[in-house]
Amino acid sequence: MNYKKIIISWILSLLAVIAVVILLFIFYQTFHIHIAIVFTFLFLLLIDALFSVYIFFSRRPIYVKLCWTLIICVFHILGVFVFIVFGSQPFVKQNYWDFKKNLSGWFNYDNRQFSKRLDKVNNEDIRQIYKYNFSVLGSLISMRNNINIIDNSSKLFESSINIIRSAKKFIFIETYILNDGYWWRAIVAELLKKIKENVQIKIMYDWVGSYGKAPKRILSKLKKLGVEVAIFNPRGINMFKSITNYRLHIKSIIVDNEVVLYGGSNISDEYLNISPNYNNFFDMNYLISGEIVNEFYSLFLYHWFNFSDHSSNRQRMRNNEFKNKLKKEMQNYSFLKKNLVTQLIHSSPVFQEKTIEQTLLLLFAKAKSSIRIICPYFILTEKILNALLSVSMCGVKVEIILPAVGDNYNLIVNINRKFYYELLKYGCHIYEFNGFIHSKYIIVDDSIILSGSNNLDFRSLWINFESALLIYDNDLARILISNFDFVKLLSSSINLDGLIKTYKTWSKMHNAFLEIISPLI
């Protein structure tokens, strides 16, 4: 994390405000009022021009550059202040070679022979997608895995409790939202039992997602009993820095490096569909065992020691100890006969390459017959939108299911609907689930699946720390297709005529504004 850059940005922002106040005071004391106004206007233009030039030469996507330039040109000094504080990049964006070198200490524990050969994958197009992430991230491509789909709240609750009860060595929990409630209290009850059995427990949550929700009293009690609790991007001064915008969005419970509960569900009662604030809440998760669990284990520790409040110099000195421990904890799953080719991919603002977005583009480009998409947040980048329009025009059947009710109706549903007109015009099929759907998965050609923590929006693809599973398996795809068809039965089909009647002028104005700032939110 580039703390020096953050401190410098704060000093510069303060000096800029002081300089502007002094200069304006001098202008209005020295010159006639009209001349002072002209000088003020020219000064503002100079500041706008300097910062606009700086932004355009920075390493940011063009949409982000345009957003910040517009904010500065409209709000002038206020826009400059906001940019210096919240627009500075807290992480050094590493190039390809530096990033791989940094990751090698965390993920270099496997001989990678299967990853290099991929001899169990008989589809050349799919092999290329796996090889892309192997080349860029060094992500293990494994075949000895079992993945069970958890498609309802009862299974989710039971699975979380059962895997914690099965722990013999350690339990690692990471989540975006940690909210006090029935589910969290049940998990804590099981953790207290495991503390007595000397099971190591680590809990990491994102402070923004858990703001006002994290049960501080319970967490303090767990800490006193020996549980290690880490906050991703810890709050405090971070509330007023650009680092606030970068969040850990991954949700997983890893036990003994043998099993992981992974998917879209945070630890909060609405994900069990028992919160009074939400009705008809639908989500998807996975219970995973096999070689791929090694990757979850490594990624958790990579985030823990580099981006949480356990990333101090004292903690960093222990990195080598844990890196060596990685190899000892890695499990051998040669006894598993199931050949389910799986790869855990991840993306973050630390790396210039947007790996999940690029994987999506490769998947869509390789599609031959069908693309099925379920997700809650649908703010498409231009590349993703153009890819879907292109494949639809080429005869690929594109089906998309989105929520009819969001966690914020006016914001989420209206933003999603912004893309409906163009997608429908190009032959895509869109459905709105009669409730809030939080599932996130994509099925291409009835055989390959991409599913994880990421949504199809700028935040997930460009800003957050995210991960997703790339799975090649006809049987698992068939189960997910059945789930997709079931959700489709509970959804309403959207057509162009109905959309034109319901898409009001206010919604268009609302979305036009959101389109301008969407790369920043």
Short mmCIF file of C-alpha atoms in Angstrom, two decimals:
data_model
loop_
_atom_site.label_atom_id
_atom_site.label_comp_id
_atom_site.label_asym_id
_atom_site.label_seq_id
_atom_site.Cartn_x
_atom_site.Cartn_y
_atom_site.Cartn_z
CA MET A 1 0.00 0.00 0.00
CA ASN A 2 1.45 3.39 -0.98
CA TYR A 3 1.09 5.25 2.34
CA LYS A 4 3.71 7.84 1.35
CA LYS A 5 1.64 8.79 -1.69
CA ILE A 6 -1.51 9.09 0.44
CA ILE A 7 0.20 11.39 2.96
CA ILE A 8 1.64 13.55 0.18
CA SER A 9 -1.82 13.83 -1.44
CA TRP A 10 -3.28 15.09 1.83
CA ILE A 11 -0.52 17.70 2.25
CA LEU A 12 -0.95 18.84 -1.36
CA SER A 13 -4.72 19.13 -0.98
CA LEU A 14 -4.33 21.25 2.16
CA LEU A 15 -1.68 23.48 0.54
CA ALA A 16 -3.89 23.88 -2.55
CA VAL A 17 -6.84 25.08 -0.49
CA ILE A 18 -4.64 27.52 1.49
CA ALA A 19 -3.05 28.85 -1.72
CA VAL A 20 -6.42 29.43 -3.36
CA VAL A 21 -7.77 31.31 -0.34
CA ILE A 22 -4.64 33.50 -0.16
CA LEU A 23 -4.64 34.25 -3.90
CA LEU A 24 -8.32 35.13 -3.95
CA PHE A 25 -7.81 37.42 -0.96
CA ILE A 26 -4.89 39.15 -2.72
CA PHE A 27 -6.86 39.55 -5.97
CA TYR A 28 -9.83 41.16 -4.29
CA GLN A 29 -7.64 43.44 -2.12
CA THR A 30 -5.34 44.57 -4.93
CA PHE A 31 -7.51 44.88 -8.04
CA HIS A 32 -10.85 46.26 -9.05
CA ILE A 33 -13.67 43.79 -8.52
CA HIS A 34 -14.08 43.08 -12.26
CA ILE A 35 -10.36 42.49 -12.76
CA ALA A 36 -10.30 40.26 -9.70
CA ILE A 37 -13.12 38.15 -11.13
CA VAL A 38 -11.21 37.77 -14.42
CA PHE A 39 -8.05 36.75 -12.55
CA THR A 40 -10.06 34.25 -10.50
CA PHE A 41 -11.61 32.76 -13.66
CA LEU A 42 -8.19 32.45 -15.35
CA PHE A 43 -6.70 30.92 -12.22
CA LEU A 44 -9.46 28.31 -12.08
CA LEU A 45 -8.95 27.50 -15.76
CA LEU A 46 -5.21 27.04 -15.15
CA ILE A 47 -5.83 24.69 -12.20
CA ASP A 48 -8.40 22.72 -14.23
CA ALA A 49 -6.00 22.42 -17.18
CA LEU A 50 -3.04 21.29 -15.05
CA PHE A 51 -4.99 18.59 -13.24
CA SER A 52 -6.73 17.46 -16.45
CA VAL A 53 -3.36 16.99 -18.13
CA TYR A 54 -2.08 15.07 -15.09
CA ILE A 55 -5.16 12.80 -15.13
CA PHE A 56 -4.86 12.06 -18.84
CA PHE A 57 -1.23 10.99 -18.41
CA SER A 58 -2.00 8.78 -15.40
CA ARG A 59 -2.56 5.01 -15.56
CA ARG A 60 -6.36 4.87 -15.50
CA PRO A 61 -9.03 3.61 -17.90
CA ILE A 62 -10.22 6.31 -20.28
CA TYR A 63 -13.72 6.32 -18.72
CA VAL A 64 -12.23 7.11 -15.30
CA LYS A 65 -10.07 9.87 -16.78
CA LEU A 66 -13.11 11.48 -18.39
CA CYS A 67 -15.12 11.26 -15.14
CA TRP A 68 -12.48 12.99 -13.06
CA THR A 69 -11.83 15.63 -15.73
CA LEU A 70 -15.54 16.46 -15.86
CA ILE A 71 -15.78 16.70 -12.06
CA ILE A 72 -12.79 19.06 -11.93
CA CYS A 73 -14.01 21.25 -14.80
CA VAL A 74 -17.51 21.57 -13.30
CA PHE A 75 -16.63 22.00 -9.62
CA HIS A 76 -13.16 23.56 -10.03
CA ILE A 77 -11.31 23.81 -6.69
CA LEU A 78 -13.82 21.59 -4.91
CA GLY A 79 -13.40 18.98 -7.66
CA VAL A 80 -9.60 19.25 -7.35
CA PHE A 81 -9.81 18.72 -3.60
CA VAL A 82 -12.06 15.68 -4.02
CA PHE A 83 -9.71 14.24 -6.65
CA ILE A 84 -6.58 14.72 -4.52
CA VAL A 85 -8.17 13.05 -1.52
CA PHE A 86 -10.29 10.31 -3.15
CA GLY A 87 -8.87 10.04 -6.66
CA SER A 88 -5.25 9.32 -5.86
CA GLN A 89 -4.31 5.68 -6.39
CA PRO A 90 -3.31 4.13 -3.03
CA PHE A 91 -1.81 1.02 -4.60
CA VAL A 92 1.18 0.94 -6.88
CA LYS A 93 -0.21 -0.58 -10.08
CA GLN A 94 2.31 -3.30 -10.81
CA ASN A 95 3.18 -4.36 -14.30
CA TYR A 96 2.96 -7.97 -15.44
CA TRP A 97 6.44 -9.07 -14.39
CA ASP A 98 6.48 -7.35 -10.98
CA PHE A 99 3.04 -8.70 -10.14
CA LYS A 100 3.97 -12.29 -11.02
CA LYS A 101 7.20 -12.01 -9.04
CA ASN A 102 5.26 -10.80 -5.97
CA LEU A 103 2.67 -13.57 -6.28
CA SER A 104 5.21 -16.35 -6.79
CA GLY A 105 5.99 -16.53 -3.07
CA TRP A 106 2.33 -17.16 -2.29
CA PHE A 107 1.32 -19.50 -5.09
CA ASN A 108 4.55 -21.26 -6.10
CA TYR A 109 3.92 -24.58 -4.37
CA ASP A 110 2.80 -26.85 -7.23
CA ASN A 111 4.83 -28.34 -10.06
CA ARG A 112 2.18 -27.04 -12.49
CA GLN A 113 2.50 -30.01 -14.81
CA PHE A 114 -1.24 -30.38 -15.38
CA SER A 115 -1.59 -26.60 -15.60
CA LYS A 116 0.93 -26.55 -18.42
CA ARG A 117 -0.49 -29.52 -20.35
CA LEU A 118 -4.27 -29.30 -19.76
CA ASP A 119 -4.51 -32.72 -21.40
CA LYS A 120 -7.98 -33.39 -19.92
CA VAL A 121 -9.52 -30.42 -21.73
CA ASN A 122 -10.53 -31.45 -25.24
CA ASN A 123 -11.70 -27.99 -26.33
CA GLU A 124 -8.92 -25.77 -27.70
CA ASP A 125 -10.89 -22.53 -27.14
CA ILE A 126 -11.39 -23.35 -23.47
CA ARG A 127 -7.76 -24.39 -23.07
CA GLN A 128 -6.74 -20.92 -24.25
CA ILE A 129 -8.89 -19.21 -21.60
CA TYR A 130 -7.35 -21.34 -18.84
CA LYS A 131 -3.87 -20.67 -20.19
CA TYR A 132 -4.50 -16.92 -20.17
CA ASN A 133 -5.09 -16.86 -16.39
CA PHE A 134 -2.29 -19.35 -15.80
CA SER A 135 0.12 -17.10 -17.72
CA VAL A 136 -1.04 -13.83 -16.16
CA LEU A 137 -1.79 -14.88 -12.57
CA GLY A 138 -0.04 -18.22 -12.28
CA SER A 139 -3.41 -19.63 -11.21
CA LEU A 140 -3.35 -23.38 -10.69
CA ILE A 141 -5.52 -25.39 -13.09
CA SER A 142 -6.66 -28.47 -11.21
CA MET A 143 -8.88 -31.40 -12.12
CA ARG A 144 -9.36 -33.37 -8.87
CA ASN A 145 -12.22 -31.40 -7.35
CA ASN A 146 -15.73 -31.89 -6.02
CA ILE A 147 -18.18 -28.98 -6.20
CA ASN A 148 -21.67 -29.13 -4.73
CA ILE A 149 -24.16 -26.36 -5.50
CA ILE A 150 -25.92 -24.67 -2.57
CA ASP A 151 -28.99 -23.03 -4.02
CA ASN A 152 -31.14 -22.32 -0.96
CA SER A 153 -30.76 -20.71 2.46
CA SER A 154 -31.27 -23.91 4.48
CA LYS A 155 -28.37 -25.65 2.72
CA LEU A 156 -26.24 -22.53 3.14
CA PHE A 157 -26.79 -22.38 6.90
CA GLU A 158 -26.27 -26.11 7.40
CA SER A 159 -23.12 -26.16 5.26
CA SER A 160 -21.54 -23.24 7.13
CA ILE A 161 -22.16 -24.85 10.51
CA ASN A 162 -21.13 -28.35 9.41
CA ILE A 163 -17.78 -27.37 7.91
CA ILE A 164 -16.89 -25.33 11.01
CA ARG A 165 -17.77 -28.34 13.18
CA SER A 166 -15.48 -30.50 11.03
CA ALA A 167 -12.41 -28.29 11.61
CA LYS A 168 -9.37 -29.94 13.17
CA LYS A 169 -6.58 -27.43 12.44
CA PHE A 170 -7.86 -24.01 11.29
CA ILE A 171 -10.84 -21.95 10.13
CA PHE A 172 -10.37 -18.93 7.86
CA ILE A 173 -13.39 -16.66 7.30
CA GLU A 174 -13.47 -13.72 4.90
CA THR A 175 -16.49 -11.64 4.00
CA TYR A 176 -17.47 -8.26 2.65
CA ILE A 177 -20.38 -7.81 5.07
CA LEU A 178 -20.21 -9.10 8.64
CA ASN A 179 -23.59 -8.34 10.19
CA ASP A 180 -24.79 -9.32 13.63
CA GLY A 181 -27.81 -11.58 13.56
CA TYR A 182 -29.05 -15.15 13.83
CA TRP A 183 -26.50 -16.59 11.35
CA TRP A 184 -23.50 -14.82 12.88
CA ARG A 185 -24.50 -15.84 16.42
CA ALA A 186 -24.80 -19.48 15.29
CA ILE A 187 -21.33 -19.33 13.72
CA VAL A 188 -19.88 -17.75 16.88
CA ALA A 189 -21.37 -20.53 19.02
CA GLU A 190 -19.49 -23.09 16.90
CA LEU A 191 -16.28 -21.03 16.92
CA LEU A 192 -16.30 -20.91 20.72
CA LYS A 193 -16.32 -24.71 20.77
CA LYS A 194 -13.41 -24.83 18.32
CA ILE A 195 -11.36 -22.40 20.43
CA LYS A 196 -11.47 -24.96 23.24
CA GLU A 197 -10.15 -27.56 20.77
CA ASN A 198 -7.16 -25.29 19.92
CA VAL A 199 -8.30 -24.76 16.33
CA GLN A 200 -6.67 -21.68 14.80
CA ILE A 201 -9.26 -19.11 13.69
CA LYS A 202 -8.79 -16.08 11.44
CA ILE A 203 -11.63 -13.70 10.51
CA MET A 204 -11.21 -10.94 7.91
CA TYR A 205 -13.95 -8.51 6.91
CA ASP A 206 -14.14 -5.32 4.87
CA TRP A 207 -14.75 -2.26 7.04
CA VAL A 208 -16.82 -0.42 4.38
CA GLY A 209 -19.17 -3.34 3.76
CA SER A 210 -19.45 -3.99 7.50
CA TYR A 211 -19.68 -0.34 8.58
CA GLY A 212 -22.30 -0.01 11.32
CA LYS A 213 -22.97 -3.76 11.15
CA ALA A 214 -19.89 -5.55 12.52
CA PRO A 215 -20.62 -6.85 16.06
CA LYS A 216 -17.74 -5.16 17.91
CA ARG A 217 -18.51 -6.61 21.34
CA ILE A 218 -18.55 -10.19 20.05
CA LEU A 219 -15.41 -9.65 17.98
CA SER A 220 -13.62 -8.23 21.03
CA LYS A 221 -14.60 -11.29 23.03
CA LEU A 222 -13.29 -13.59 20.29
CA LYS A 223 -10.00 -11.67 20.18
CA LYS A 224 -9.53 -12.11 23.93
CA LEU A 225 -10.02 -15.84 23.45
CA GLY A 226 -7.27 -16.00 20.82
CA VAL A 227 -9.14 -15.49 17.54
CA GLU A 228 -7.25 -13.29 15.06
CA VAL A 229 -9.53 -10.64 13.55
CA ALA A 230 -8.35 -8.49 10.65
CA ILE A 231 -10.07 -5.54 8.98
CA PHE A 232 -9.50 -5.13 5.26
CA ASN A 233 -8.64 -1.46 4.62
CA PRO A 234 -9.03 -0.62 8.33
CA ARG A 235 -11.11 2.47 9.06
CA GLY A 236 -9.99 5.58 10.94
CA ILE A 237 -8.03 7.96 8.72
CA ASN A 238 -8.85 5.66 5.78
CA MET A 239 -12.41 6.99 5.87
CA PHE A 240 -11.08 10.16 4.26
CA LYS A 241 -8.70 8.63 1.73
CA SER A 242 -9.03 7.07 -1.68
CA ILE A 243 -8.30 3.63 -0.22
CA THR A 244 -11.92 3.59 1.00
CA ASN A 245 -12.97 2.96 -2.59
CA TYR A 246 -11.06 -0.33 -2.83
CA ARG A 247 -12.86 -3.19 -1.06
CA LEU A 248 -12.56 -6.90 -0.38
CA HIS A 249 -15.65 -8.42 -1.96
CA ILE A 250 -14.73 -12.13 -1.60
CA LYS A 251 -16.81 -14.41 0.65
CA SER A 252 -15.44 -17.76 1.79
CA ILE A 253 -15.03 -20.05 4.78
CA ILE A 254 -11.92 -22.25 4.45
CA VAL A 255 -11.48 -25.22 6.80
CA ASP A 256 -8.25 -27.24 7.21
CA ASN A 257 -7.38 -26.57 3.57
CA GLU A 258 -9.75 -29.40 2.73
CA VAL A 259 -13.10 -27.71 2.12
CA VAL A 260 -14.32 -24.21 1.34
CA LEU A 261 -17.78 -22.63 1.35
CA TYR A 262 -17.65 -20.02 -1.41
CA GLY A 263 -20.00 -17.84 -3.40
CA GLY A 264 -22.01 -14.63 -3.23
CA SER A 265 -23.37 -14.73 0.32
CA ASN A 266 -22.08 -12.43 3.03
CA ILE A 267 -22.56 -13.29 6.70
CA SER A 268 -25.87 -11.51 7.19
CA ASP A 269 -29.40 -12.76 7.80
CA GLU A 270 -30.84 -11.55 4.48
CA TYR A 271 -28.70 -14.19 2.75
CA LEU A 272 -30.65 -16.79 4.72
CA ASN A 273 -33.86 -15.07 3.57
CA ILE A 274 -34.88 -14.36 7.18
CA SER A 275 -34.31 -10.60 7.32
CA PRO A 276 -37.44 -8.41 7.62
CA ASN A 277 -35.83 -5.89 5.26
CA TYR A 278 -35.78 -8.25 2.27
CA ASN A 279 -38.37 -10.49 0.64
CA ASN A 280 -37.65 -13.32 -1.77
CA PHE A 281 -33.86 -13.08 -1.56
CA PHE A 282 -32.14 -15.63 -3.81
CA ASP A 283 -28.42 -16.49 -3.88
CA MET A 284 -25.99 -19.18 -5.03
CA ASN A 285 -22.98 -20.70 -3.24
CA TYR A 286 -20.69 -23.72 -3.57
CA LEU A 287 -19.22 -26.31 -1.21
CA ILE A 288 -15.84 -27.22 -2.66
CA SER A 289 -13.23 -29.84 -1.86
CA GLY A 290 -10.18 -30.86 -3.84
CA GLU A 291 -6.99 -29.34 -5.20
CA ILE A 292 -8.54 -25.92 -5.84
CA VAL A 293 -8.93 -25.36 -2.07
CA ASN A 294 -5.14 -24.81 -1.99
CA GLU A 295 -5.67 -21.67 -4.08
CA PHE A 296 -8.34 -20.30 -1.73
CA TYR A 297 -5.96 -20.84 1.19
CA SER A 298 -3.12 -19.01 -0.56
CA LEU A 299 -5.30 -16.10 -1.71
CA PHE A 300 -6.69 -15.59 1.80
CA LEU A 301 -3.22 -15.31 3.33
CA TYR A 302 -2.04 -13.06 0.49
CA HIS A 303 -4.82 -10.58 1.30
CA TRP A 304 -4.40 -11.01 5.07
CA PHE A 305 -0.71 -10.09 5.12
CA ASN A 306 -0.74 -7.42 2.41
CA PHE A 307 -3.96 -5.43 2.69
CA SER A 308 -5.45 -5.78 6.17
CA ASP A 309 -4.52 -4.22 9.51
CA HIS A 310 -2.23 -7.24 9.91
CA SER A 311 -0.02 -5.88 7.12
CA SER A 312 2.27 -3.89 9.45
CA ASN A 313 6.04 -4.33 9.29
CA ARG A 314 5.94 -6.63 12.32
CA GLN A 315 3.38 -8.84 10.62
CA ARG A 316 5.22 -8.72 7.29
CA MET A 317 8.23 -10.28 9.00
CA ARG A 318 6.07 -13.34 9.58
CA ASN A 319 5.22 -13.65 5.88
CA ASN A 320 8.10 -16.01 5.17
CA GLU A 321 6.98 -18.22 8.03
CA PHE A 322 3.50 -18.50 6.52
CA LYS A 323 4.81 -18.88 2.98
CA ASN A 324 6.81 -21.88 4.15
CA LYS A 325 3.76 -23.15 5.99
CA LEU A 326 1.78 -22.98 2.73
CA LYS A 327 3.69 -25.91 1.28
CA LYS A 328 3.16 -27.97 4.42
CA GLU A 329 -0.57 -27.31 4.47
CA MET A 330 -1.14 -28.13 0.80
CA GLN A 331 -3.29 -31.21 0.45
CA ASN A 332 -2.83 -34.03 -2.06
CA TYR A 333 -6.08 -35.10 -3.68
CA SER A 334 -4.83 -37.89 -5.94
CA PHE A 335 -7.50 -40.17 -4.44
CA LEU A 336 -10.31 -38.13 -6.01
CA LYS A 337 -11.48 -39.69 -9.25
CA LYS A 338 -13.67 -36.79 -10.36
CA ASN A 339 -12.11 -34.87 -13.28
CA LEU A 340 -13.63 -31.41 -12.81
CA VAL A 341 -11.25 -28.88 -14.36
CA THR A 342 -11.25 -25.78 -12.15
CA GLN A 343 -9.26 -22.55 -11.84
CA LEU A 344 -9.53 -19.79 -9.23
CA ILE A 345 -8.93 -16.41 -10.85
CA HIS A 346 -8.73 -13.11 -9.04
CA SER A 347 -8.42 -9.42 -9.80
CA SER A 348 -7.42 -6.36 -7.80
CA PRO A 349 -6.43 -2.69 -8.24
CA VAL A 350 -2.82 -3.71 -7.55
CA PHE A 351 -2.48 -5.17 -11.06
CA GLN A 352 -2.91 -3.28 -14.33
CA GLU A 353 -4.47 -6.29 -16.05
CA LYS A 354 -8.23 -6.59 -15.43
CA THR A 355 -8.20 -10.38 -15.35
CA ILE A 356 -11.87 -11.12 -14.66
CA GLU A 357 -13.06 -8.66 -17.30
CA GLN A 358 -10.60 -10.10 -19.81
CA THR A 359 -11.73 -13.65 -18.99
CA LEU A 360 -15.33 -12.62 -19.64
CA LEU A 361 -14.37 -11.12 -22.99
CA LEU A 362 -12.54 -14.32 -23.96
CA LEU A 363 -15.51 -16.46 -22.89
CA PHE A 364 -17.99 -14.38 -24.89
CA ALA A 365 -15.72 -14.33 -27.94
CA LYS A 366 -15.42 -18.15 -27.86
CA ALA A 367 -19.18 -18.74 -27.41
CA LYS A 368 -20.73 -20.89 -30.15
CA SER A 369 -24.36 -21.43 -29.13
CA SER A 370 -25.47 -19.87 -25.81
CA ILE A 371 -24.62 -17.50 -22.97
CA ARG A 372 -26.66 -17.50 -19.74
CA ILE A 373 -26.08 -14.73 -17.20
CA ILE A 374 -27.48 -14.20 -13.70
CA CYS A 375 -26.30 -11.26 -11.59
CA PRO A 376 -27.73 -8.49 -9.38
CA TYR A 377 -25.66 -5.48 -10.53
CA PHE A 378 -25.45 -4.87 -14.25
CA ILE A 379 -23.43 -1.72 -15.03
CA LEU A 380 -21.61 -2.92 -18.14
CA THR A 381 -18.27 -1.67 -19.32
CA GLU A 382 -18.25 -0.73 -22.99
CA LYS A 383 -16.14 -3.79 -23.85
CA ILE A 384 -18.54 -6.21 -22.17
CA LEU A 385 -21.60 -4.55 -23.74
CA ASN A 386 -20.09 -4.65 -27.24
CA ALA A 387 -19.06 -8.29 -26.76
CA LEU A 388 -22.62 -9.33 -25.85
CA LEU A 389 -24.12 -7.36 -28.73
CA SER A 390 -21.64 -8.86 -31.20
CA VAL A 391 -22.17 -12.50 -30.22
CA SER A 392 -25.94 -12.03 -30.20
CA MET A 393 -25.77 -10.71 -33.77
CA CYS A 394 -23.69 -13.79 -34.67
CA GLY A 395 -26.54 -16.10 -33.62
CA VAL A 396 -25.48 -16.93 -30.05
CA LYS A 397 -28.50 -17.03 -27.74
CA VAL A 398 -27.90 -14.57 -24.90
CA GLU A 399 -30.21 -14.84 -21.86
CA ILE A 400 -29.88 -12.51 -18.86
CA ILE A 401 -31.73 -12.65 -15.54
CA LEU A 402 -31.65 -9.58 -13.28
CA PRO A 403 -33.62 -8.57 -10.17
CA ALA A 404 -36.95 -6.75 -10.41
CA VAL A 405 -36.40 -5.52 -6.86
CA GLY A 406 -33.01 -4.34 -5.60
CA ASP A 407 -31.52 -3.52 -2.25
CA ASN A 408 -32.10 0.06 -3.42
CA TYR A 409 -34.93 -0.06 -5.95
CA ASN A 410 -34.49 3.30 -7.68
CA LEU A 411 -30.74 2.98 -7.94
CA ILE A 412 -30.08 -0.68 -8.81
CA VAL A 413 -33.04 -1.57 -11.00
CA ASN A 414 -32.96 1.70 -12.94
CA ILE A 415 -29.25 1.37 -13.64
CA ASN A 416 -29.71 -2.21 -14.80
CA ARG A 417 -32.51 -1.16 -17.14
CA LYS A 418 -30.30 1.40 -18.83
CA PHE A 419 -28.79 -1.36 -20.98
CA TYR A 420 -32.05 -3.15 -21.78
CA TYR A 421 -33.00 -1.23 -24.92
CA GLU A 422 -29.77 -1.86 -26.80
CA LEU A 423 -29.50 -5.49 -25.70
CA LEU A 424 -33.10 -6.27 -26.66
CA LYS A 425 -32.71 -4.50 -30.00
CA TYR A 426 -29.75 -6.77 -30.80
CA GLY A 427 -31.69 -9.93 -29.97
CA CYS A 428 -30.71 -10.65 -26.35
CA HIS A 429 -33.35 -12.05 -23.98
CA ILE A 430 -33.82 -10.30 -20.61
CA TYR A 431 -35.83 -11.45 -17.59
CA GLU A 432 -36.48 -9.80 -14.24
CA PHE A 433 -36.71 -12.08 -11.21
CA ASN A 434 -39.69 -11.28 -8.99
CA GLY A 435 -37.53 -10.48 -5.98
CA PHE A 436 -33.87 -9.70 -5.34
CA ILE A 437 -31.48 -12.17 -6.94
CA HIS A 438 -27.91 -12.08 -5.66
CA SER A 439 -26.60 -15.11 -7.58
CA LYS A 440 -23.63 -14.50 -9.85
CA TYR A 441 -22.87 -17.04 -12.55
CA ILE A 442 -22.36 -17.26 -16.30
CA ILE A 443 -22.73 -20.45 -18.37
CA VAL A 444 -21.27 -20.56 -21.88
CA ASP A 445 -22.16 -23.28 -24.40
CA ASP A 446 -23.64 -25.56 -21.71
CA SER A 447 -20.17 -26.57 -20.53
CA ILE A 448 -18.07 -23.78 -19.02
CA ILE A 449 -18.99 -21.76 -15.92
CA LEU A 450 -17.66 -18.53 -14.42
CA SER A 451 -19.00 -17.88 -10.93
CA GLY A 452 -17.74 -16.14 -7.83
CA SER A 453 -17.93 -12.85 -5.96
CA ASN A 454 -17.90 -10.48 -8.91
CA ASN A 455 -20.84 -8.65 -10.46
CA LEU A 456 -20.98 -7.29 -14.00
CA ASP A 457 -20.18 -3.72 -13.05
CA PHE A 458 -17.24 -1.31 -12.98
CA ARG A 459 -16.62 -1.82 -9.26
CA SER A 460 -16.22 -5.59 -9.53
CA LEU A 461 -14.25 -5.57 -12.76
CA TRP A 462 -11.94 -2.61 -12.09
CA ILE A 463 -11.91 -1.56 -8.44
CA ASN A 464 -12.61 -4.32 -5.90
CA PHE A 465 -10.56 -7.30 -4.79
CA GLU A 466 -12.59 -10.11 -6.38
CA SER A 467 -12.31 -13.77 -7.30
CA ALA A 468 -14.19 -16.24 -9.48
CA LEU A 469 -14.10 -19.93 -10.36
CA LEU A 470 -13.63 -20.96 -13.96
CA ILE A 471 -15.11 -24.47 -14.26
CA TYR A 472 -15.24 -26.81 -17.25
CA ASP A 473 -17.74 -29.58 -16.52
CA ASN A 474 -20.87 -30.62 -18.42
CA ASP A 475 -22.55 -32.20 -15.37
CA LEU A 476 -22.18 -29.14 -13.15
CA ALA A 477 -23.24 -26.89 -16.04
CA ARG A 478 -26.36 -29.03 -16.51
CA ILE A 479 -27.34 -28.52 -12.85
CA LEU A 480 -26.82 -24.77 -13.10
CA ILE A 481 -28.86 -24.64 -16.31
CA SER A 482 -31.73 -26.33 -14.45
CA ASN A 483 -31.38 -23.70 -11.74
CA PHE A 484 -31.33 -20.97 -14.39
CA ASP A 485 -34.50 -22.30 -16.01
CA PHE A 486 -36.21 -22.53 -12.60
CA VAL A 487 -35.36 -18.89 -11.82
CA LYS A 488 -36.57 -17.93 -15.29
CA LEU A 489 -39.99 -19.41 -14.49
CA LEU A 490 -40.16 -17.04 -11.50
CA SER A 491 -39.21 -14.07 -13.65
CA SER A 492 -40.95 -11.74 -16.09
CA SER A 493 -39.79 -11.45 -19.69
CA ILE A 494 -38.89 -7.94 -20.80
CA ASN A 495 -39.80 -6.81 -24.33
CA LEU A 496 -39.08 -3.61 -26.24
CA ASP A 497 -42.67 -2.35 -26.35
CA GLY A 498 -43.18 -2.75 -22.62
CA LEU A 499 -39.79 -1.22 -21.90
CA ILE A 500 -40.51 1.91 -23.94
CA LYS A 501 -43.78 2.44 -22.04
CA THR A 502 -42.26 2.00 -18.57
CA TYR A 503 -38.90 3.66 -19.11
CA LYS A 504 -39.85 7.21 -18.13
CA THR A 505 -38.05 10.48 -18.88
CA TRP A 506 -36.93 10.81 -15.26
CA SER A 507 -35.30 7.37 -15.41
CA LYS A 508 -33.46 8.36 -18.58
CA MET A 509 -32.15 11.57 -16.95
CA HIS A 510 -31.24 9.66 -13.81
CA ASN A 511 -29.26 7.07 -15.78
CA ALA A 512 -27.62 9.69 -17.99
CA PHE A 513 -26.10 11.22 -14.86
CA LEU A 514 -25.16 7.84 -13.41
CA GLU A 515 -23.51 6.87 -16.69
CA ILE A 516 -21.11 9.78 -16.25
CA ILE A 517 -19.98 8.78 -12.76
CA SER A 518 -20.49 4.99 -12.95
CA PRO A 519 -16.76 4.21 -13.47
CA LEU A 520 -16.08 5.83 -10.08
CA ILE A 521 -18.81 4.07 -8.07
#
